Tab-separated table of C-alpha atoms and ligand atoms in Angstrom:
chain	number	residue	atom	x	y	z
A	158	MET	CA	0.000	0.000	0.000
A	159	GLU	CA	0.904	3.636	-0.307
A	160	ASP	CA	3.171	4.799	2.443
A	161	ILE	CA	4.144	7.857	0.510
A	162	ASN	CA	4.071	11.178	2.320
A	163	ILE	CA	2.944	13.715	-0.264
A	164	GLN	CA	3.173	16.624	2.121
A	165	GLU	CA	6.770	15.832	3.014
A	166	ASN	CA	7.720	15.322	-0.626
A	167	LEU	CA	6.147	18.640	-1.571
A	168	LYS	CA	8.043	20.364	1.185
A	169	ALA	CA	11.325	18.953	-0.081
A	170	VAL	CA	10.530	19.957	-3.670
A	171	GLU	CA	9.542	23.444	-2.513
A	172	GLU	CA	12.823	23.844	-0.675
A	173	ARG	CA	14.785	22.849	-3.748
A	174	ILE	CA	12.769	25.248	-5.930
A	175	GLN	CA	13.531	28.090	-3.545
A	176	GLU	CA	17.191	27.133	-3.450
A	177	ALA	CA	17.409	27.250	-7.254
A	178	CYS	CA	15.539	30.582	-7.375
A	179	LYS	CA	17.869	32.060	-4.808
A	180	LYS	CA	20.964	30.790	-6.577
A	181	SER	CA	19.892	32.335	-9.879
A	182	GLY	CA	18.342	35.535	-8.537
A	183	ARG	CA	14.830	34.617	-9.636
A	184	LYS	CA	11.529	35.187	-7.891
A	185	ARG	CA	9.723	32.158	-6.534
A	186	GLU	CA	6.418	33.363	-7.953
A	187	ASP	CA	7.868	33.256	-11.463
A	188	VAL	CA	8.127	29.471	-11.329
A	189	THR	CA	4.980	27.343	-11.405
A	190	LEU	CA	5.183	23.834	-10.025
A	191	VAL	CA	3.064	21.423	-12.050
A	192	ALA	CA	2.496	18.206	-10.107
A	193	VAL	CA	2.555	15.383	-12.649
A	194	SER	CA	-0.160	13.017	-11.463
A	195	LYS	CA	-0.303	10.596	-14.415
A	196	THR	CA	-1.108	6.996	-13.422
A	197	LYS	CA	-1.817	8.097	-9.834
A	198	PRO	CA	-5.240	7.683	-8.217
A	199	VAL	CA	-7.473	10.597	-7.289
A	200	SER	CA	-7.173	9.710	-3.589
A	201	LEU	CA	-3.437	10.371	-3.727
A	202	ILE	CA	-3.710	13.424	-5.950
A	203	MET	CA	-6.163	14.932	-3.454
A	204	LYS	CA	-3.385	14.907	-0.851
A	205	ALA	CA	-1.392	17.280	-3.045
A	206	TYR	CA	-4.504	19.367	-3.613
A	207	GLU	CA	-5.053	19.602	0.117
A	208	ALA	CA	-1.447	20.737	0.500
A	209	GLY	CA	-2.228	23.655	-1.807
A	210	ILE	CA	-1.258	22.418	-5.270
A	211	ARG	CA	-3.605	23.600	-8.023
A	212	ASP	CA	-1.607	22.722	-11.152
A	213	PHE	CA	-1.638	19.082	-12.207
A	214	GLY	CA	-0.135	17.441	-15.292
A	215	GLU	CA	-1.468	14.446	-17.184
A	216	ASN	CA	-0.152	12.805	-20.330
A	217	LYS	CA	-3.243	10.962	-21.561
A	218	ALA	CA	-6.343	12.750	-22.805
A	219	GLN	CA	-8.930	10.381	-21.343
A	220	GLU	CA	-7.177	10.195	-17.980
A	221	LEU	CA	-7.080	13.984	-17.775
A	222	ALA	CA	-10.767	14.189	-18.687
A	223	ALA	CA	-11.742	11.582	-16.084
A	224	LYS	CA	-9.749	13.231	-13.306
A	225	TYR	CA	-11.131	16.617	-14.297
A	226	GLU	CA	-14.644	15.301	-13.657
A	227	GLU	CA	-13.730	13.790	-10.302
A	228	MET	CA	-11.642	16.538	-8.793
A	229	PRO	CA	-12.302	20.116	-7.602
A	230	LYS	CA	-12.946	22.640	-10.333
A	231	ASP	CA	-10.332	25.190	-9.300
A	232	ILE	CA	-7.569	22.916	-10.591
A	233	ARG	CA	-5.585	23.924	-13.661
A	234	TRP	CA	-5.019	20.771	-15.700
A	235	HIS	CA	-1.954	20.618	-17.921
A	236	MET	CA	-1.901	18.301	-20.920
A	237	ILE	CA	1.788	17.399	-21.087
A	238	GLY	CA	1.789	14.203	-23.152
A	239	HIS	CA	1.787	13.560	-26.863
A	240	LEU	CA	-1.666	14.472	-28.126
A	241	GLN	CA	-3.326	12.748	-31.054
A	242	ARG	CA	-5.612	14.885	-33.138
A	243	ASN	CA	-8.634	12.672	-32.530
A	244	LYS	CA	-8.241	13.091	-28.744
A	245	VAL	CA	-8.239	16.887	-28.690
A	246	LYS	CA	-12.010	16.954	-28.266
A	247	TYR	CA	-11.773	15.162	-24.910
A	248	ILE	CA	-9.653	17.845	-23.267
A	249	ILE	CA	-10.238	21.096	-25.136
A	250	ASP	CA	-12.547	22.550	-22.491
A	251	LYS	CA	-10.719	20.886	-19.582
A	252	ALA	CA	-7.011	21.571	-20.059
A	253	ALA	CA	-5.832	25.019	-18.972
A	254	TYR	CA	-2.632	24.485	-20.959
A	255	ILE	CA	-1.542	22.124	-23.698
A	256	HIS	CA	2.256	21.745	-23.522
A	257	SER	CA	2.705	19.361	-26.418
A	258	VAL	CA	1.894	21.019	-29.733
A	259	ASP	CA	4.293	19.501	-32.245
A	260	SER	CA	2.692	19.982	-35.649
A	261	LEU	CA	0.613	22.401	-37.666
A	262	ALA	CA	-2.097	19.766	-38.076
A	263	LEU	CA	-2.452	19.336	-34.315
A	264	ALA	CA	-2.550	23.089	-33.764
A	265	GLU	CA	-5.259	23.398	-36.410
A	266	GLU	CA	-7.377	20.745	-34.735
A	267	ILE	CA	-6.912	22.395	-31.320
A	268	SER	CA	-8.007	25.694	-32.864
A	269	ARG	CA	-11.009	24.084	-34.547
A	270	GLN	CA	-12.179	22.418	-31.322
A	271	ALA	CA	-11.559	25.599	-29.327
A	272	VAL	CA	-13.797	27.551	-31.674
A	273	LYS	CA	-16.436	24.840	-31.471
A	274	HIS	CA	-16.407	24.891	-27.659
A	275	GLY	CA	-16.110	28.668	-27.355
A	276	VAL	CA	-12.820	28.579	-25.448
A	277	THR	CA	-9.286	29.814	-26.014
A	278	ALA	CA	-6.578	27.167	-26.007
A	279	HIS	CA	-3.328	28.166	-24.299
A	280	VAL	CA	-0.571	26.165	-25.924
A	281	PHE	CA	3.175	25.621	-25.904
A	282	VAL	CA	5.258	24.181	-28.706
A	283	GLU	CA	7.208	21.076	-27.747
A	284	ILE	CA	10.819	20.992	-28.890
A	285	ASN	CA	12.806	17.806	-29.289
A	286	ILE	CA	15.675	19.537	-27.571
A	287	GLY	CA	18.055	16.596	-27.363
A	288	ASP	CA	17.299	15.591	-30.955
A	289	GLU	CA	16.350	12.125	-29.693
A	290	GLU	CA	14.652	9.614	-31.952
A	291	THR	CA	12.504	8.320	-29.106
A	292	LYS	CA	11.058	11.715	-28.271
A	293	PHE	CA	8.225	13.748	-29.710
A	294	GLY	CA	8.595	17.411	-30.471
A	295	VAL	CA	9.608	19.723	-33.272
A	296	PRO	CA	13.241	19.844	-34.404
A	297	TYR	CA	15.012	22.847	-32.880
A	298	ASP	CA	15.528	24.573	-36.213
A	299	GLU	CA	11.868	24.346	-37.205
A	300	VAL	CA	10.316	25.800	-34.073
A	301	THR	CA	10.178	29.472	-35.072
A	302	GLU	CA	8.560	28.575	-38.383
A	303	LEU	CA	5.887	26.472	-36.681
A	304	VAL	CA	5.145	29.186	-34.134
A	305	ASP	CA	4.822	31.671	-36.985
A	306	LYS	CA	2.350	29.401	-38.773
A	307	ILE	CA	0.075	28.832	-35.797
A	308	ILE	CA	0.053	32.377	-34.384
A	309	GLY	CA	-2.929	33.414	-36.430
A	310	LEU	CA	-5.152	30.410	-35.746
A	311	PRO	CA	-8.474	31.334	-34.152
A	312	ASN	CA	-8.990	30.735	-30.424
A	313	LEU	CA	-5.422	29.541	-30.007
A	314	SER	CA	-2.803	31.411	-28.024
A	315	VAL	CA	0.852	30.365	-28.330
A	316	GLU	CA	2.458	31.210	-25.027
A	317	GLY	CA	5.499	29.082	-24.535
A	318	LEU	CA	7.933	26.316	-25.334
A	319	MET	CA	8.204	22.922	-23.714
A	320	CYS	CA	10.853	20.220	-23.717
A	321	ILE	CA	11.609	16.875	-22.171
A	322	ALA	CA	15.358	16.882	-21.741
A	323	PRO	CA	17.284	13.619	-22.094
A	324	ASN	CA	17.311	11.163	-19.239
A	325	VAL	CA	20.758	11.654	-17.687
A	326	ASP	CA	22.555	10.682	-14.497
A	327	ASN	CA	23.887	14.149	-13.846
A	328	SER	CA	21.405	16.987	-14.338
A	329	GLU	CA	24.263	19.325	-15.259
A	330	GLU	CA	24.390	17.513	-18.602
A	331	ASN	CA	21.018	19.049	-19.429
A	332	ARG	CA	21.998	22.631	-18.640
A	333	LYS	CA	23.019	23.256	-22.254
A	334	PHE	CA	19.580	22.171	-23.465
A	335	PHE	CA	17.782	24.485	-21.053
A	336	ILE	CA	20.008	27.334	-22.234
A	337	LYS	CA	19.086	26.496	-25.832
A	338	MET	CA	15.397	26.590	-24.910
A	339	ARG	CA	15.723	30.072	-23.484
A	340	GLU	CA	17.700	31.209	-26.513
A	341	LYS	CA	14.950	29.921	-28.787
A	342	SER	CA	12.301	31.867	-26.912
A	343	VAL	CA	14.386	35.043	-27.179
A	344	ASP	CA	14.852	34.412	-30.893
A	345	ILE	CA	11.115	33.902	-31.454
A	346	ASN	CA	10.254	37.025	-29.491
A	347	LEU	CA	12.679	39.061	-31.616
A	348	LYS	CA	11.550	37.663	-34.949
A	349	LEU	CA	7.813	37.546	-34.330
A	350	SER	CA	7.479	40.299	-31.759
A	351	HIS	CA	4.621	42.103	-33.492
A	352	ASN	CA	2.419	39.031	-33.244
A	353	VAL	CA	3.340	37.011	-30.209
A	354	THR	CA	5.246	36.829	-26.957
A	355	VAL	CA	6.498	33.445	-25.942
A	356	SER	CA	7.026	33.789	-22.218
A	357	VAL	CA	6.545	30.323	-20.737
A	358	LEU	CA	9.412	27.860	-20.591
A	359	SER	CA	8.022	24.496	-19.489
A	360	MET	CA	11.151	22.523	-18.677
A	361	GLY	CA	12.629	20.519	-15.832
A	362	MET	CA	11.399	17.265	-14.283
A	363	THR	CA	12.220	15.410	-11.077
A	364	GLY	CA	15.800	14.765	-12.130
A	365	ASP	CA	16.724	18.200	-13.386
A	366	TYR	CA	14.285	20.921	-12.310
A	367	GLN	CA	16.819	22.872	-10.260
A	368	VAL	CA	19.099	23.291	-13.261
A	369	ALA	CA	16.064	24.150	-15.414
A	370	ILE	CA	15.018	26.891	-12.977
A	371	GLU	CA	18.546	28.286	-12.951
A	372	GLU	CA	18.319	28.575	-16.742
A	373	GLY	CA	14.917	30.234	-16.845
A	374	ALA	CA	12.162	27.629	-16.492
A	375	THR	CA	8.820	29.230	-15.630
A	376	MET	CA	7.015	25.903	-15.310
A	377	ILE	CA	8.542	22.723	-13.965
A	378	ARG	CA	6.795	19.360	-14.214
A	379	VAL	CA	7.497	17.118	-11.261
A	380	GLY	CA	5.978	13.653	-10.902
A	381	THR	CA	8.181	11.129	-9.140
A	382	GLY	CA	9.535	13.725	-6.715
A	383	ILE	CA	6.018	14.308	-5.388
A	384	PHE	CA	4.047	11.101	-5.924
A	385	GLY	CA	6.827	8.528	-5.895
A	386	GLU	CA	7.774	6.045	-8.584
A	387	ARG	CA	5.132	5.096	-11.108
A	388	THR	CA	4.266	1.417	-11.119
A	389	TYR	CA	4.314	1.187	-14.885
A	390	LYS	CA	6.400	3.043	-17.365
A	391	VAL	CA	4.695	5.618	-19.548
B	652	LIG	C1	6.020	11.960	-16.660
B	652	LIG	C2	6.361	13.320	-17.140
B	652	LIG	C3	6.955	14.269	-16.288
B	652	LIG	C4	7.356	13.991	-14.862
B	652	LIG	O1	8.434	13.135	-14.794
B	652	LIG	P1	9.189	12.833	-13.403
B	652	LIG	O2	10.533	12.425	-13.809
B	652	LIG	O3	8.400	11.757	-12.742
B	652	LIG	O4	9.173	14.090	-12.610
B	652	LIG	C5	7.217	15.530	-16.807
B	652	LIG	N1	6.897	15.855	-18.079
B	652	LIG	C6	6.318	14.980	-18.922
B	652	LIG	C7	5.989	15.402	-20.300
B	652	LIG	C8	6.032	13.682	-18.479
B	652	LIG	O5	5.456	12.818	-19.337
């Protein structure tokens, strides 16, 4: 059975967030902690809610939709996983943010469903920052072009970039990727400044969120560090 202490884990994560903010001269309120609750039951997720967390991340459309129905309505749900076009309809009016836009076709479907449901979709473009074959996301050199193409879509607001950095033993190895993410956002804001401001950097997970914060992350996505190991790999 679960002998995991969510409150204690959250406290430890919070301390590390503050440490990274302090080290890099950043304000704590400029970093949002998204608790990644995928595969975890509502009973456990409620413990994090009771401890004050309001941002939760899920990577499967139906799971997000089901948890949305079951849990309090002041939660901001983050769709962080690869999203198939035919699943957009399940989450369009439930996800506060979609972190994983990786093609024009997906962005168009998100826009179409947003119009249909009378909502605005807040989206980030996912970058395959480590250029890994196993990962989703847009190649680094194609990101600005994709952002440019989706800026004008109705009921869709491009607000950030997201990446899943490589799985490494030493988080320092990922620092260069987080730096590249920030550079890309600066580049986009220079080139497309009359149309868009990309201000969110969704980067950093349990293994590397301190380094990500030091390099400018505004959203970190922490699962294992809060809820413990997942029983199956996703
Ligand atoms: C699972 C997942 C996370 C959280 O990973 P941990 O290493 O458990 O913190 C973050 N982002 C995405 C996109 C994920 O799928």
